[in-house]
XYZ file of C-alpha atoms in Angstrom:
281
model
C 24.463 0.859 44.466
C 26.398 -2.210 45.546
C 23.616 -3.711 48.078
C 20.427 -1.997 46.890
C 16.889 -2.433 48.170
C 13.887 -3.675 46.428
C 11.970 -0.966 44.728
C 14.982 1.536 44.895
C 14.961 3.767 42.612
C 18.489 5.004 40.568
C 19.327 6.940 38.040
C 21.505 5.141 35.132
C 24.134 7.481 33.222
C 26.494 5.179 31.244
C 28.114 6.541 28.685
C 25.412 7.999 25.898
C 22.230 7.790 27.616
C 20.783 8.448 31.081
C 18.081 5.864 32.343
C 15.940 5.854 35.732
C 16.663 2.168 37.001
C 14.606 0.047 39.344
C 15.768 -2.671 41.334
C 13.281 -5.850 41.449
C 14.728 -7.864 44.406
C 17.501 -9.415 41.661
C 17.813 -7.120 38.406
C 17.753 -3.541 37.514
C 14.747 -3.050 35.653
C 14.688 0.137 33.229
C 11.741 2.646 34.076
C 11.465 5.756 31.839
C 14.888 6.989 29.931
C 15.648 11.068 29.590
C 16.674 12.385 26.124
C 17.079 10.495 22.941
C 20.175 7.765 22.778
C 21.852 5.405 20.985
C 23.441 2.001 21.695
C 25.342 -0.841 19.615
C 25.424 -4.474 19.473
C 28.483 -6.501 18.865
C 28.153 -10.513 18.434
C 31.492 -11.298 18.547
C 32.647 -8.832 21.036
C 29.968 -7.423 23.079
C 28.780 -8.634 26.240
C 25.214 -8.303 27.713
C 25.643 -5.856 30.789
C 23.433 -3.060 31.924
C 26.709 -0.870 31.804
C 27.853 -1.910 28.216
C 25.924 -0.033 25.152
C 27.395 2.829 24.987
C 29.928 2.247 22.032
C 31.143 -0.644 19.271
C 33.456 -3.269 19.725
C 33.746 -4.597 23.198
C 31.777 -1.499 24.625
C 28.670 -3.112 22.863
C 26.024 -5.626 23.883
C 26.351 -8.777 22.607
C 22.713 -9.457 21.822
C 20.440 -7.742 19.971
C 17.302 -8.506 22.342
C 19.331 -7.630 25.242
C 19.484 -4.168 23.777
C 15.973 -3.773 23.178
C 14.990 -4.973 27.103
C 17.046 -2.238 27.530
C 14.659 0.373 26.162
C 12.525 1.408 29.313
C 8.580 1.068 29.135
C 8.595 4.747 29.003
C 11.486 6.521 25.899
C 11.655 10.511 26.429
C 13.549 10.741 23.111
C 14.580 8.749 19.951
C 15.796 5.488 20.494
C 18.465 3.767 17.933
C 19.738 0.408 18.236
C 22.597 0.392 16.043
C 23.413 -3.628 15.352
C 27.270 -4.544 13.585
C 27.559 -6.858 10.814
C 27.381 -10.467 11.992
C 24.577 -13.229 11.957
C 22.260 -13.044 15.315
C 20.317 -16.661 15.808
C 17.841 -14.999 17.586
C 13.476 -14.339 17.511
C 13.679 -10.328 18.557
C 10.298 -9.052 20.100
C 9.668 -6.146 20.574
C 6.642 -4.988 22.917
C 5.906 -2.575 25.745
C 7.694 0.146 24.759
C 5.580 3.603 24.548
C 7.210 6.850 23.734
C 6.474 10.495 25.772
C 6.346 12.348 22.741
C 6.516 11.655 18.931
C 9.664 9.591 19.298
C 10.400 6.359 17.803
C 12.696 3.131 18.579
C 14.553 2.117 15.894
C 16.459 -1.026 14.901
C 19.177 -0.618 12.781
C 21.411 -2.778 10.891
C 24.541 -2.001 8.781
C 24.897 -1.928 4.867
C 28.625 -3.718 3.513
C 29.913 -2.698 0.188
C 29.845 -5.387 -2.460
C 30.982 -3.016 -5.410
C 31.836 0.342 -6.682
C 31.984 1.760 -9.651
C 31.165 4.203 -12.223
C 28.867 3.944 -14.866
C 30.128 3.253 -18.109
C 27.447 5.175 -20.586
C 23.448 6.938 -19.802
C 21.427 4.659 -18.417
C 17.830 4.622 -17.945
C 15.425 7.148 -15.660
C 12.670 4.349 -16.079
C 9.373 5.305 -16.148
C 5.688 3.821 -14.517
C 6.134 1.146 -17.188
C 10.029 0.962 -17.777
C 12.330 0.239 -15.078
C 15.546 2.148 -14.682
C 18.832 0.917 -14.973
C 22.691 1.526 -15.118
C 25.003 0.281 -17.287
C 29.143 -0.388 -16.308
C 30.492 -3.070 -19.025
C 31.784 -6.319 -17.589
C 30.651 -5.385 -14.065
C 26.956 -5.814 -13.231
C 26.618 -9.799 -12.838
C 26.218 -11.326 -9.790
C 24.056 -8.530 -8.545
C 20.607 -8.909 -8.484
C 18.374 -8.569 -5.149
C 21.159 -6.345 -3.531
C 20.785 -2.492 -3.525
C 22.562 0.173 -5.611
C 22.922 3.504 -4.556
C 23.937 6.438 -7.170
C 25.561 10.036 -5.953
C 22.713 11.949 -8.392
C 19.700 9.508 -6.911
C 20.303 10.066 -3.397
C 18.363 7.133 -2.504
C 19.115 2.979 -2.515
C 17.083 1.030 -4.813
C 16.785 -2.606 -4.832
C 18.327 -4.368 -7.609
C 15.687 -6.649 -9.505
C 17.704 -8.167 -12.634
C 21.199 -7.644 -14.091
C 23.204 -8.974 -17.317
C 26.864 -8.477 -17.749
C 26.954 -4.941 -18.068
C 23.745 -3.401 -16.722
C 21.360 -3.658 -13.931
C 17.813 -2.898 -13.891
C 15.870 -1.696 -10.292
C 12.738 -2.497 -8.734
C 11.559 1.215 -10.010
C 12.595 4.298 -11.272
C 15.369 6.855 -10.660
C 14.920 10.587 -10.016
C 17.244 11.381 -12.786
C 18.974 9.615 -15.876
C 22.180 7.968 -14.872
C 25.068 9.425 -17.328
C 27.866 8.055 -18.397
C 30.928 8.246 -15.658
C 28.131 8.466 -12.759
C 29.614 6.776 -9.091
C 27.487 4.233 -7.916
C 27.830 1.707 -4.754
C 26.217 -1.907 -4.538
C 25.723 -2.576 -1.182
C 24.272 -6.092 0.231
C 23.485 -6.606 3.779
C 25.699 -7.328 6.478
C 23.309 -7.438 9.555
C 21.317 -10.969 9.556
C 18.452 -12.221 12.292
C 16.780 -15.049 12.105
C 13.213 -13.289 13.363
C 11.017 -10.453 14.774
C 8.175 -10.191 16.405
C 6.453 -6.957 17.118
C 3.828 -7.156 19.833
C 0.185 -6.240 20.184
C -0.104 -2.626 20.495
C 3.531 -1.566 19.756
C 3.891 1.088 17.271
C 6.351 3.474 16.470
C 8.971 1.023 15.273
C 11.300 1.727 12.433
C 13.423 -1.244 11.142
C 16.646 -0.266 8.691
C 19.069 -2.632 6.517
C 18.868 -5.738 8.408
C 18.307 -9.619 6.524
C 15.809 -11.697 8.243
C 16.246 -15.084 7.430
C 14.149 -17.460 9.612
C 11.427 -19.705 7.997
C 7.829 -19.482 8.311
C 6.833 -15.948 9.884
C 10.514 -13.791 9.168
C 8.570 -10.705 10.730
C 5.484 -10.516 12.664
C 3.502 -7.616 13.063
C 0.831 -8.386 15.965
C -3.026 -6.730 15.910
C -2.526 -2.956 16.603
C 1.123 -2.315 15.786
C 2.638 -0.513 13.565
C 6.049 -0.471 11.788
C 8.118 0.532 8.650
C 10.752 -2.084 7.093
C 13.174 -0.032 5.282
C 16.227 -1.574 2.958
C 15.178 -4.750 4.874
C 15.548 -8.254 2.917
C 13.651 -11.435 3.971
C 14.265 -14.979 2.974
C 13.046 -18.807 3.774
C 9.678 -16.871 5.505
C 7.507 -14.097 5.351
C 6.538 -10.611 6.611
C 2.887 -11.471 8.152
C 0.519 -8.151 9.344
C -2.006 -9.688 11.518
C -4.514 -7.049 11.890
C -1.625 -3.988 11.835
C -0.156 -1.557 9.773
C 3.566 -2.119 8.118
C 5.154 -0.422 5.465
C 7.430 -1.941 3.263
C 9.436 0.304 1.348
C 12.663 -0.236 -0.452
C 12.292 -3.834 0.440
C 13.401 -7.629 -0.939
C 11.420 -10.410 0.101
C 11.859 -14.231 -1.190
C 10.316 -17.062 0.547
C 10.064 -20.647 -0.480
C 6.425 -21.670 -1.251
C 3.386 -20.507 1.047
C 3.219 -16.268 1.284
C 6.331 -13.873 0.534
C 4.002 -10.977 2.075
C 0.385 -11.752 4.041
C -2.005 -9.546 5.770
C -5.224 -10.459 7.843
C -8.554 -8.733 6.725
C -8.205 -5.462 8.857
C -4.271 -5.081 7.988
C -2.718 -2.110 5.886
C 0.164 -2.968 4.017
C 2.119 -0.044 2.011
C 4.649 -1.315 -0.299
C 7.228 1.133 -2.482
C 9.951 0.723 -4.310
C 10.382 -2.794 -3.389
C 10.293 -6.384 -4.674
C 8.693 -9.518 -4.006
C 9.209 -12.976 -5.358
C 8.520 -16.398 -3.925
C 10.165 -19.786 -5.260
C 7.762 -22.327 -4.196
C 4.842 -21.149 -6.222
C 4.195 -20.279 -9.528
């Protein structure tokens, strides 16, 4: 509506998801949203409209917490915030947001290729004691703390260590690796500085995205619950203050103080993922 009333009531379609709006006397606020949707964020070329969202490039928001005050109080379906590969300065929280059914909002970032390859003899399964590895001569240095991903595993594993012509991951693979096996190295191209995730918020699902701020990288608030998957954090830490978070296919390096903490009442799960911290010993 061009001259709308306060408290009138309207029903947002752009393109890819269909919102009911109110207006507050200045903005339109989002209410409850209809059916599951998706929307993208764009640094370089988005812009931070109620009518962008719906695709990449310059049909994208520009911010990323633009996108998520753009998921109503009230989600009737799956939400996916899908953000492109650039470096967001910005503290994301994330509170308020309560699904209608079992639905959750998830933040996504996006995966760039580093390497491919294939493996140049067996490798290693790895065991509860042994860790597996691959082996491509001449190719595996410069590697470590990025994530590998082999056709047979069907999974991404974080790289712990490498030499020259293997690298070993922060676990085990579901099968040996033979000899001529295709394998990508993928690091991450999605970076933000922070999140916060409010008291009370739960169903929040975090994929592939670098947070680099210092002190608290992600916050978890009392009550709230999340899962970090292929996430990497640096300079800070990933604090659970009396909440659940699971931490699975993770890297986390911080510099002195904690690389993971949790309050008394917390619940941490950790899989497949690694942990390190360079200003303790």
């Amino acid at each position: 509506p061009v001259a709308p009333a306060t408290y009138q009531l309207f029903l947002h379609t752009p393109t890819g998801r269909k919102v009911l709006m109110q207006y507050d006397g200045s903005n339109w606020m989002p209410i409850i949203s209809l059916g599951a949707f998706q929307v993208y964020v764009d640094a370089t070329d988005g812009t931070d409209s109620i009518n962008q969202g719906g695709a990449v490039d310059s049909d994208a928001f520009a911010t990323v917490q633009y996108a998520v005050n753009q998921v109503p109080p009230l989600y009737g379906g799956t939400v996916t915030i899908s953000v492109n590969a650039e470096t967001y300065n910005e503290t994301v929280t994330i509170r308020g947001k309560v699904p209608t059914g079992s639905y959750t909002l998830i933040l996504e970032g996006t995966l760039v290729e580093d390497q491919s390859g294939t493996s140049s003899a067996n490798g290693v399964k790895g065991t509860g004691a042994i860790q597996g590895n691959v082996t491509d001569l001449g190719n595996m240095a410069g590697h470590a703390d990025k994530l590998i991903y082999l056709d047979s595993d069907g999974d991404y594993r974080i790289i712990d260590t490498v030499g020259a012509n293997w690298a070993a991951i922060a676990s085990t693979f579901t099968s040996q690796p033979l000899s001529g096996e295709n394998y990508i190295i993928y690091d991450w191209g999605t970076e933000i500085s922070k999140l916060l995730i409010s008291p009370g918020q739960e169903n929040v699902a975090i994929y592939d995205i670098h947070f680099y701020g210092s002190g608290n990288s992600i916050t978890g608030s009392a009550y709230s619950n999340m899962t970090l998957y292929r996430c990497k954090t640096t300079n800070g830490d990933v604090r659970a203050n009396n909440c659940n978070i699971n931490i699975w296919y993770c890297y986390s390096q911080a510099n002195g103080g904690t690389t993971i903490w949790a309050s008394v009442l917390a619940k941490i799960s950790i899989i497949r993922s690694k942990a390190i911290n360079e200003g303790n010993t």
